[in-house]
PDB file of C-alpha atoms in Angstrom:
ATOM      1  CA  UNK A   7     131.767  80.676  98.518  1.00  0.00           C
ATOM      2  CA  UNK A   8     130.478  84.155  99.813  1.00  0.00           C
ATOM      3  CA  UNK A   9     130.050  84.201 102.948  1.00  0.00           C
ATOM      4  CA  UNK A  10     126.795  86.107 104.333  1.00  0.00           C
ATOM      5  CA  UNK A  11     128.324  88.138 107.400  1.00  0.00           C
ATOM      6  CA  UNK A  12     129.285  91.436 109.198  1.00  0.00           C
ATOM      7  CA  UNK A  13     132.303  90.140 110.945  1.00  0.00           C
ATOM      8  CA  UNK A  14     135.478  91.855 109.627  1.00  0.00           C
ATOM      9  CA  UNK A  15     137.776  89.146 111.351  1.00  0.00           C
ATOM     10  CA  UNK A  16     136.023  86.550 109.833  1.00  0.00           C
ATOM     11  CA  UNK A  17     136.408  87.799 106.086  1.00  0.00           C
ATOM     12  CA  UNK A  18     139.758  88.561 106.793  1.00  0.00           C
ATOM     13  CA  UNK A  19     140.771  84.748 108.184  1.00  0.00           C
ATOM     14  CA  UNK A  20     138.483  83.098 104.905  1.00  0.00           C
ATOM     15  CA  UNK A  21     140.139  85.747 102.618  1.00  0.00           C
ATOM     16  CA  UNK A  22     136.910  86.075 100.886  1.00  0.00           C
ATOM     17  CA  UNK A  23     136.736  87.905  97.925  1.00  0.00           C
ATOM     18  CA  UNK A  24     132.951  89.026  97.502  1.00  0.00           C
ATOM     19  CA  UNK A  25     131.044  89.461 101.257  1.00  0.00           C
ATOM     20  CA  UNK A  26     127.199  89.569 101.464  1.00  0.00           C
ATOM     21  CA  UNK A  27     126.784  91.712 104.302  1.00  0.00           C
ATOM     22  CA  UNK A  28     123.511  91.217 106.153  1.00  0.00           C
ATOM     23  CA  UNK A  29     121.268  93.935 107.854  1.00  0.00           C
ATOM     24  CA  UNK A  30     120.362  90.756 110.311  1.00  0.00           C
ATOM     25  CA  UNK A  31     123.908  90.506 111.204  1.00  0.00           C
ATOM     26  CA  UNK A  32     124.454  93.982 111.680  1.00  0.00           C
ATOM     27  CA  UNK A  33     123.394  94.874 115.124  1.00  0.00           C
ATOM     28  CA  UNK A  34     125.514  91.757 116.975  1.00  0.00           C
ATOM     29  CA  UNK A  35     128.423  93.073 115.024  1.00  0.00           C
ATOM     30  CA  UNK A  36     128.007  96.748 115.954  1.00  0.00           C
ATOM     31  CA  UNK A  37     128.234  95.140 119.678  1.00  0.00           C
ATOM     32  CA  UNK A  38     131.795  93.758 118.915  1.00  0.00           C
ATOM     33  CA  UNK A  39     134.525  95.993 120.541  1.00  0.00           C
ATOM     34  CA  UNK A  40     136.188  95.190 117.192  1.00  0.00           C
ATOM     35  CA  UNK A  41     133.818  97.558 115.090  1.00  0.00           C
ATOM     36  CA  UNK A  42     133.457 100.394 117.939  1.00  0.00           C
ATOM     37  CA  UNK A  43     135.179 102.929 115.273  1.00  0.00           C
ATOM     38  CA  UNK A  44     132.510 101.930 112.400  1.00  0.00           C
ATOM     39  CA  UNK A  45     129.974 102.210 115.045  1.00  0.00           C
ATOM     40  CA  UNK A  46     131.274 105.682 116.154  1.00  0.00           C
ATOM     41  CA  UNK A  47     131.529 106.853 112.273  1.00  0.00           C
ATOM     42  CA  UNK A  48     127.406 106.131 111.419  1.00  0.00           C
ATOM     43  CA  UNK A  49     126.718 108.019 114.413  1.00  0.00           C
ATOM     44  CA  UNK A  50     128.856 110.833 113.969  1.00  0.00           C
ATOM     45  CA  UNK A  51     127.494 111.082 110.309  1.00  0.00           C
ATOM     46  CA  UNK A  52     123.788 111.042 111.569  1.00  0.00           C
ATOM     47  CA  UNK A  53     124.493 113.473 114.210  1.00  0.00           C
ATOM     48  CA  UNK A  54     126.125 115.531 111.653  1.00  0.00           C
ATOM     49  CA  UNK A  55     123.329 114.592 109.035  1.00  0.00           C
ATOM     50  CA  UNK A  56     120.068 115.267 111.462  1.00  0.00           C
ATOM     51  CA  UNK A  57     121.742 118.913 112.823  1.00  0.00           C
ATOM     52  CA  UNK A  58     120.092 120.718 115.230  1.00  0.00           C
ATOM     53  CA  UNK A  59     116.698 120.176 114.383  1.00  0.00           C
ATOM     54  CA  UNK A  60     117.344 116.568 115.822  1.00  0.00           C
ATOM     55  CA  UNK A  61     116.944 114.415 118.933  1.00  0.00           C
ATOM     56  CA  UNK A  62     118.303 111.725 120.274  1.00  0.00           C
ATOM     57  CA  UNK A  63     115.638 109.363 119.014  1.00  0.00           C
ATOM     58  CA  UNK A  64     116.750 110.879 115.066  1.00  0.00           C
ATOM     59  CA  UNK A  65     119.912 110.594 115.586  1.00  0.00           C
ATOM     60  CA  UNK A  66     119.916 106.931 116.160  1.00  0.00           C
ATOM     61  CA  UNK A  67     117.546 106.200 113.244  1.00  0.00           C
ATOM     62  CA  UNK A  68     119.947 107.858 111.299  1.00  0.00           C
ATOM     63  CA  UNK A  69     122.920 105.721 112.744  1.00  0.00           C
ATOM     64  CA  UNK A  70     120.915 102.616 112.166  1.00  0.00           C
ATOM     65  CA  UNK A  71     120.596 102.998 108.445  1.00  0.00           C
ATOM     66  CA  UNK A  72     124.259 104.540 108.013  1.00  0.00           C
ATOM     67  CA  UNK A  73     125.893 101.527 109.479  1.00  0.00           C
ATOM     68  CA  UNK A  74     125.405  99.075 106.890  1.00  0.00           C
ATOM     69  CA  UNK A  75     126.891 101.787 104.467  1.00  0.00           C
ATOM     70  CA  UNK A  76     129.981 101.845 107.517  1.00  0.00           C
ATOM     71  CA  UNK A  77     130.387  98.312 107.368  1.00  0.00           C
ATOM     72  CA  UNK A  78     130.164  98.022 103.397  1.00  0.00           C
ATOM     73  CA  UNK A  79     133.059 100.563 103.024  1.00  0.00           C
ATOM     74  CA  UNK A  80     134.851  98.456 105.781  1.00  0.00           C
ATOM     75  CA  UNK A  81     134.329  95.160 103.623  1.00  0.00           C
ATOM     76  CA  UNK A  82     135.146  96.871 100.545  1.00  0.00           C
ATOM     77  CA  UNK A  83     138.755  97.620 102.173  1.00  0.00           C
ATOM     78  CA  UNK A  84     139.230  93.993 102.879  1.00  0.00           C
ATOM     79  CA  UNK A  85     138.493  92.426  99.422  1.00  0.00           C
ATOM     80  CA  UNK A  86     138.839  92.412  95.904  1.00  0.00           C
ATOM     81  CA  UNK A  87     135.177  91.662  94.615  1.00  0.00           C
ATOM     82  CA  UNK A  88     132.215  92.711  95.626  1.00  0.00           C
ATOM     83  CA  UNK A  89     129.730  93.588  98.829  1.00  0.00           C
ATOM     84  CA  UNK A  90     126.118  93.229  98.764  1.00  0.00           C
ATOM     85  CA  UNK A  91     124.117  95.644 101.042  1.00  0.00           C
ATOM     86  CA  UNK A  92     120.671  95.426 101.280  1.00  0.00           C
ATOM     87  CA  UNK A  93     117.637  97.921 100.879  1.00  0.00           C
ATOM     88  CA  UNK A  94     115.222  97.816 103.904  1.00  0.00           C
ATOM     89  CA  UNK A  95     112.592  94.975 103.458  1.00  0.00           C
ATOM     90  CA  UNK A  96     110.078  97.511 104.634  1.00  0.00           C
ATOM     91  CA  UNK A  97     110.368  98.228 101.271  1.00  0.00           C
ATOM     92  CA  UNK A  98     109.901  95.168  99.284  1.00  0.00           C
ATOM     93  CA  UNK A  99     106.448  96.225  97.793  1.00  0.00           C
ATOM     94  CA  UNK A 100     107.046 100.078  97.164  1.00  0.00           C
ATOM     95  CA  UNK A 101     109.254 100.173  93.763  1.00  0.00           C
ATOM     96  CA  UNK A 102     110.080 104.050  93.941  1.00  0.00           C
ATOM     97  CA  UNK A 103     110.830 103.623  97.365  1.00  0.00           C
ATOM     98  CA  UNK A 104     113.148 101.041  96.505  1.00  0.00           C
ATOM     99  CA  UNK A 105     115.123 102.621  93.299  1.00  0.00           C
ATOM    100  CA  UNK A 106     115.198 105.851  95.814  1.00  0.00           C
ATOM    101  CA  UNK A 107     117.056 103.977  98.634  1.00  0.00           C
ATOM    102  CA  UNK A 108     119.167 101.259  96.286  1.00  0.00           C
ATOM    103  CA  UNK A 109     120.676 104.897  94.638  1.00  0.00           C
ATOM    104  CA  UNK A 110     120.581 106.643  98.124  1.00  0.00           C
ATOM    105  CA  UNK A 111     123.524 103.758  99.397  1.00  0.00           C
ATOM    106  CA  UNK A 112     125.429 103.960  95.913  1.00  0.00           C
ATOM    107  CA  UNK A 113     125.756 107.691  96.854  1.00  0.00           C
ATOM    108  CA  UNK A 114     126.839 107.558 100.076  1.00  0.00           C
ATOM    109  CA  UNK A 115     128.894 104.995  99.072  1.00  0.00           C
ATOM    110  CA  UNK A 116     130.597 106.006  96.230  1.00  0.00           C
ATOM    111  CA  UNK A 117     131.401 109.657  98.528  1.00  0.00           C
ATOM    112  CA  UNK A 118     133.295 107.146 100.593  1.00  0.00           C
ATOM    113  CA  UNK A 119     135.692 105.954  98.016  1.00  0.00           C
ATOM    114  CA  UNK A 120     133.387 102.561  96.736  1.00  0.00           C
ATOM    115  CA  UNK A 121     132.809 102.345  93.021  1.00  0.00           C
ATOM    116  CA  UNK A 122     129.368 101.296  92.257  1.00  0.00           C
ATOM    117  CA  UNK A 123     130.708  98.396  90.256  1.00  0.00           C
ATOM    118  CA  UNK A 124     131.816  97.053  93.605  1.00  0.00           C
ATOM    119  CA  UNK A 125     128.273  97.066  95.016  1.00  0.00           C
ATOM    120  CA  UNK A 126     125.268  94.879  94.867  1.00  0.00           C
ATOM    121  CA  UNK A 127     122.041  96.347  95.918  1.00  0.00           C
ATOM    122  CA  UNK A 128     119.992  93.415  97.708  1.00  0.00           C
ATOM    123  CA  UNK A 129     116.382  93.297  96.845  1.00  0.00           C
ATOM    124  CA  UNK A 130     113.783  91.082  97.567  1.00  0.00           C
ATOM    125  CA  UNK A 131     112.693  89.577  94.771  1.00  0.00           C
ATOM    126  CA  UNK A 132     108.537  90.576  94.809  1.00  0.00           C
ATOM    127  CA  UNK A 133     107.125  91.944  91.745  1.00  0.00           C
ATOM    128  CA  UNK A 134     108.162  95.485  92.619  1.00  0.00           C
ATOM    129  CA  UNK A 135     111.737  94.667  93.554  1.00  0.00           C
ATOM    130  CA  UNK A 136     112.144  92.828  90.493  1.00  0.00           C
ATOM    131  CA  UNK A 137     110.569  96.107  88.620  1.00  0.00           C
ATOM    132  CA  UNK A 138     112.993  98.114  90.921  1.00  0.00           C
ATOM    133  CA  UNK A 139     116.041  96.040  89.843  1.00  0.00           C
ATOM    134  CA  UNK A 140     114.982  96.746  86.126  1.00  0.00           C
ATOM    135  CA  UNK A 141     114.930 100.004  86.305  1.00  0.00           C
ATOM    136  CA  UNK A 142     118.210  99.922  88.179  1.00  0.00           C
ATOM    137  CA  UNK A 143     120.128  98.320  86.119  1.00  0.00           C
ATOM    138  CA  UNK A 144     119.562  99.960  82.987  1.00  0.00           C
ATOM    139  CA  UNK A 145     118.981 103.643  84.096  1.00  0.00           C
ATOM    140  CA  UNK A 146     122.141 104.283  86.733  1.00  0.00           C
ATOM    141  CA  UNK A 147     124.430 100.834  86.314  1.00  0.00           C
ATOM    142  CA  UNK A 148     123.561  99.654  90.028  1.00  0.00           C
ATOM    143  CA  UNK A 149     123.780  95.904  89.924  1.00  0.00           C
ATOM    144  CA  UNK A 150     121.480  93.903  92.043  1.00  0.00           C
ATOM    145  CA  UNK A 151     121.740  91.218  93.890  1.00  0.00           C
ATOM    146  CA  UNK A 152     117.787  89.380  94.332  1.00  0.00           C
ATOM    147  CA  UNK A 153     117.161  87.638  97.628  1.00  0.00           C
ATOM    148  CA  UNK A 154     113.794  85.542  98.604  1.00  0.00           C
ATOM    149  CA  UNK A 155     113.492  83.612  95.511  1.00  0.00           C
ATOM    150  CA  UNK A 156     111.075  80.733  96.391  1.00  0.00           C
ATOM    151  CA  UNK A 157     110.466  79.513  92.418  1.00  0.00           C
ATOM    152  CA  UNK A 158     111.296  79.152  89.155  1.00  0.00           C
ATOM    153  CA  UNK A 159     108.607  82.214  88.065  1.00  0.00           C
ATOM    154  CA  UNK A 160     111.041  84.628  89.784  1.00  0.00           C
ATOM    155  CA  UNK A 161     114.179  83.116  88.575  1.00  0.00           C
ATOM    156  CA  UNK A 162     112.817  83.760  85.334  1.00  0.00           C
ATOM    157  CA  UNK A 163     111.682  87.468  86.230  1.00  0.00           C
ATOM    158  CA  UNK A 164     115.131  88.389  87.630  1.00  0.00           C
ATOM    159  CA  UNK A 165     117.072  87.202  84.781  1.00  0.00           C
ATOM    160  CA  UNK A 166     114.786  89.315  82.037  1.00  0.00           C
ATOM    161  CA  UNK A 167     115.796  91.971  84.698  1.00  0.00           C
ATOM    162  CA  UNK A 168     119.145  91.714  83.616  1.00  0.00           C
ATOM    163  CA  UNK A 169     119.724  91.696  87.755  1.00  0.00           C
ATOM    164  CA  UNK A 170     123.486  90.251  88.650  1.00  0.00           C
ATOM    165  CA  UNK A 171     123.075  87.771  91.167  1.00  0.00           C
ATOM    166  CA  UNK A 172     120.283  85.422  91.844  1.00  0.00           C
ATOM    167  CA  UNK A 173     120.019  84.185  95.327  1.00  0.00           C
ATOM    168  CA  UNK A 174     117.623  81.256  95.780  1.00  0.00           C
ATOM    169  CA  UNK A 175     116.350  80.646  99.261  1.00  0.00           C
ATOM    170  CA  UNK A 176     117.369  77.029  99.608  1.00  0.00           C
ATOM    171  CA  UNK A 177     117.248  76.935 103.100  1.00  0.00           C
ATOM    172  CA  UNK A 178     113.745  78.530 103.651  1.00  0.00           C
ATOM    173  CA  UNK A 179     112.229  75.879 100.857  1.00  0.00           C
ATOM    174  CA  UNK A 180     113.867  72.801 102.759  1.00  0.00           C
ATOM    175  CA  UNK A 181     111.818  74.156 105.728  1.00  0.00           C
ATOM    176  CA  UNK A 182     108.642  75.086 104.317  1.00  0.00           C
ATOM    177  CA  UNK A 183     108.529  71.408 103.122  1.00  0.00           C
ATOM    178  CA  UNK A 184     109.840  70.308 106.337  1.00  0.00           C
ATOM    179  CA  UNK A 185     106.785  71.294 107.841  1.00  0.00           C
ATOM    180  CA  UNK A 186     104.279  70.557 105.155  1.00  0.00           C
ATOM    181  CA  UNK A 187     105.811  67.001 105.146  1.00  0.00           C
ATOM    182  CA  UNK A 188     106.005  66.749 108.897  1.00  0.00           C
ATOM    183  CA  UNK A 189     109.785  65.116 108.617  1.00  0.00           C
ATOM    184  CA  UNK A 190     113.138  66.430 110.205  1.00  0.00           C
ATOM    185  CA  UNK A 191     115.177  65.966 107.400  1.00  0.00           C
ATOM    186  CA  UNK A 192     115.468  64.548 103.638  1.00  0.00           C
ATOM    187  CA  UNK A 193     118.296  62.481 101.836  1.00  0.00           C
ATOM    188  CA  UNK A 194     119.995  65.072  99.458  1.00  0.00           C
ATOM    189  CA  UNK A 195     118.774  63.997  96.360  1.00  0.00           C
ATOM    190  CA  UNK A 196     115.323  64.824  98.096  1.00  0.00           C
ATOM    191  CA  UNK A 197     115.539  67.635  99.361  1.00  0.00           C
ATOM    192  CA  UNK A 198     113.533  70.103  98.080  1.00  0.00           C
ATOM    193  CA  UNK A 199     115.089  73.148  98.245  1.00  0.00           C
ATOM    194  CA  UNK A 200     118.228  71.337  96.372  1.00  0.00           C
ATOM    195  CA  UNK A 201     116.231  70.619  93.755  1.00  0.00           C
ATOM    196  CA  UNK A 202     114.370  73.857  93.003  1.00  0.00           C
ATOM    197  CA  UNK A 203     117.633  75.136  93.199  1.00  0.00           C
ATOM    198  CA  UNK A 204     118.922  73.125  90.873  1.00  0.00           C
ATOM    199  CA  UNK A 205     115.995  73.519  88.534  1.00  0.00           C
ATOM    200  CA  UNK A 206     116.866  77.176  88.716  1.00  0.00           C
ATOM    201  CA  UNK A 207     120.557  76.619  87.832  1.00  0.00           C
ATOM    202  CA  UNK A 208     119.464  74.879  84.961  1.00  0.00           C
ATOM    203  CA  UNK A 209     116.644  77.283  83.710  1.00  0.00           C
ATOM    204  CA  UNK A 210     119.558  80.212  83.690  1.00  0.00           C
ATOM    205  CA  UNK A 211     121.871  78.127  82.004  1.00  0.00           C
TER     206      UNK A 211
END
């Protein structure tokens, strides 16, 4: 079990040993008293980052993205596997973009003391993220961890990428259906996004 979170007392009570940390997460646990010192160290590094050619507005666009690389160096002090941190889904369609940013995080990263074989690079798994993991993986050693897979045609995709971690979006499937089907729920062995799943399991294996 990895457990998709930003809480640093909660990975520390489960003892988890990989943590996916999610940019969704992020801003309710910047809010926690708990975190104020990672919050304090993204915005010191964006104020010292932006200079004085920056305002206020900068300065906290700066913080934003820095604090999932805060939090990632926080989780990586807390376990012994891995932590996913994800790419901004802005950029899901713009592969340079992507391959820029995934190497951008291993940087900062890596200046903080975090190996890049500790890090996953989340990517959503559209044509150009898949083309983005690709080039990832082979040219700097960045493993990726694909998000928003929906079907078998991008299971396939992700593992000729050679990408690390597959991520099917079970939950998101179940509801699609939910809605197409007009039902609140289905037995398990109905359920669809338990069974694409599972037809995904058994395509990799």
């Amino acid at each position: 079990v990895v457990p998709e979170t930003a809480d640093l007392a909660a990975v520390r009570a489960g003892a988890a040993k990989h943590v996916n940390l999610s940019a969704s997460l992020l801003t309710s646990a910047a809010q926690d008293p708990a975190h104020a010192s990672i919050v304090d160290d993204a915005i010191k590094w964006a104020q010292k980052d932006v200079g004085k050619r920056g305002n206020r507005r900068l300065v906290s666009m700066h913080a934003a993205e820095r604090l999932a690389v805060e939090f990632a160096q926080a989780m990586a002090e807390l376990i012994t596997g891995r932590v996913s941190i994800e790419v901004d889904g802005r950029l899901a369609y713009k592969r340079r973009a992507t391959i820029d940013k995934a190497r951008l995080l291993v940087g900062h990263l890596e200046e903080l003391g975090v190996g890049k074989e500790r890090i996953l690079i989340k990517i959503p798994a559209t044509w150009e993220g898949i083309e983005a993991a690709t080039t990832l993986q082979a040219k700097s050693g960045i493993n990726c961890h694909m998000t928003l897979v929906f079907g078998l045609h991008q299971t396939a995709a992700c593992a000729d990428a050679g990408v690390a971690v597959i991520g099917p979006a079970v939950g998101r499937i179940t509801d699609y259906h939910k809605k197409q089907d007009g039902v609140e729920d289905y037995a398990p062995h109905q359920d669809p996004g338990v069974i694409k799943a599972l037809q995904m399991r058994d395509y990799l294996r």
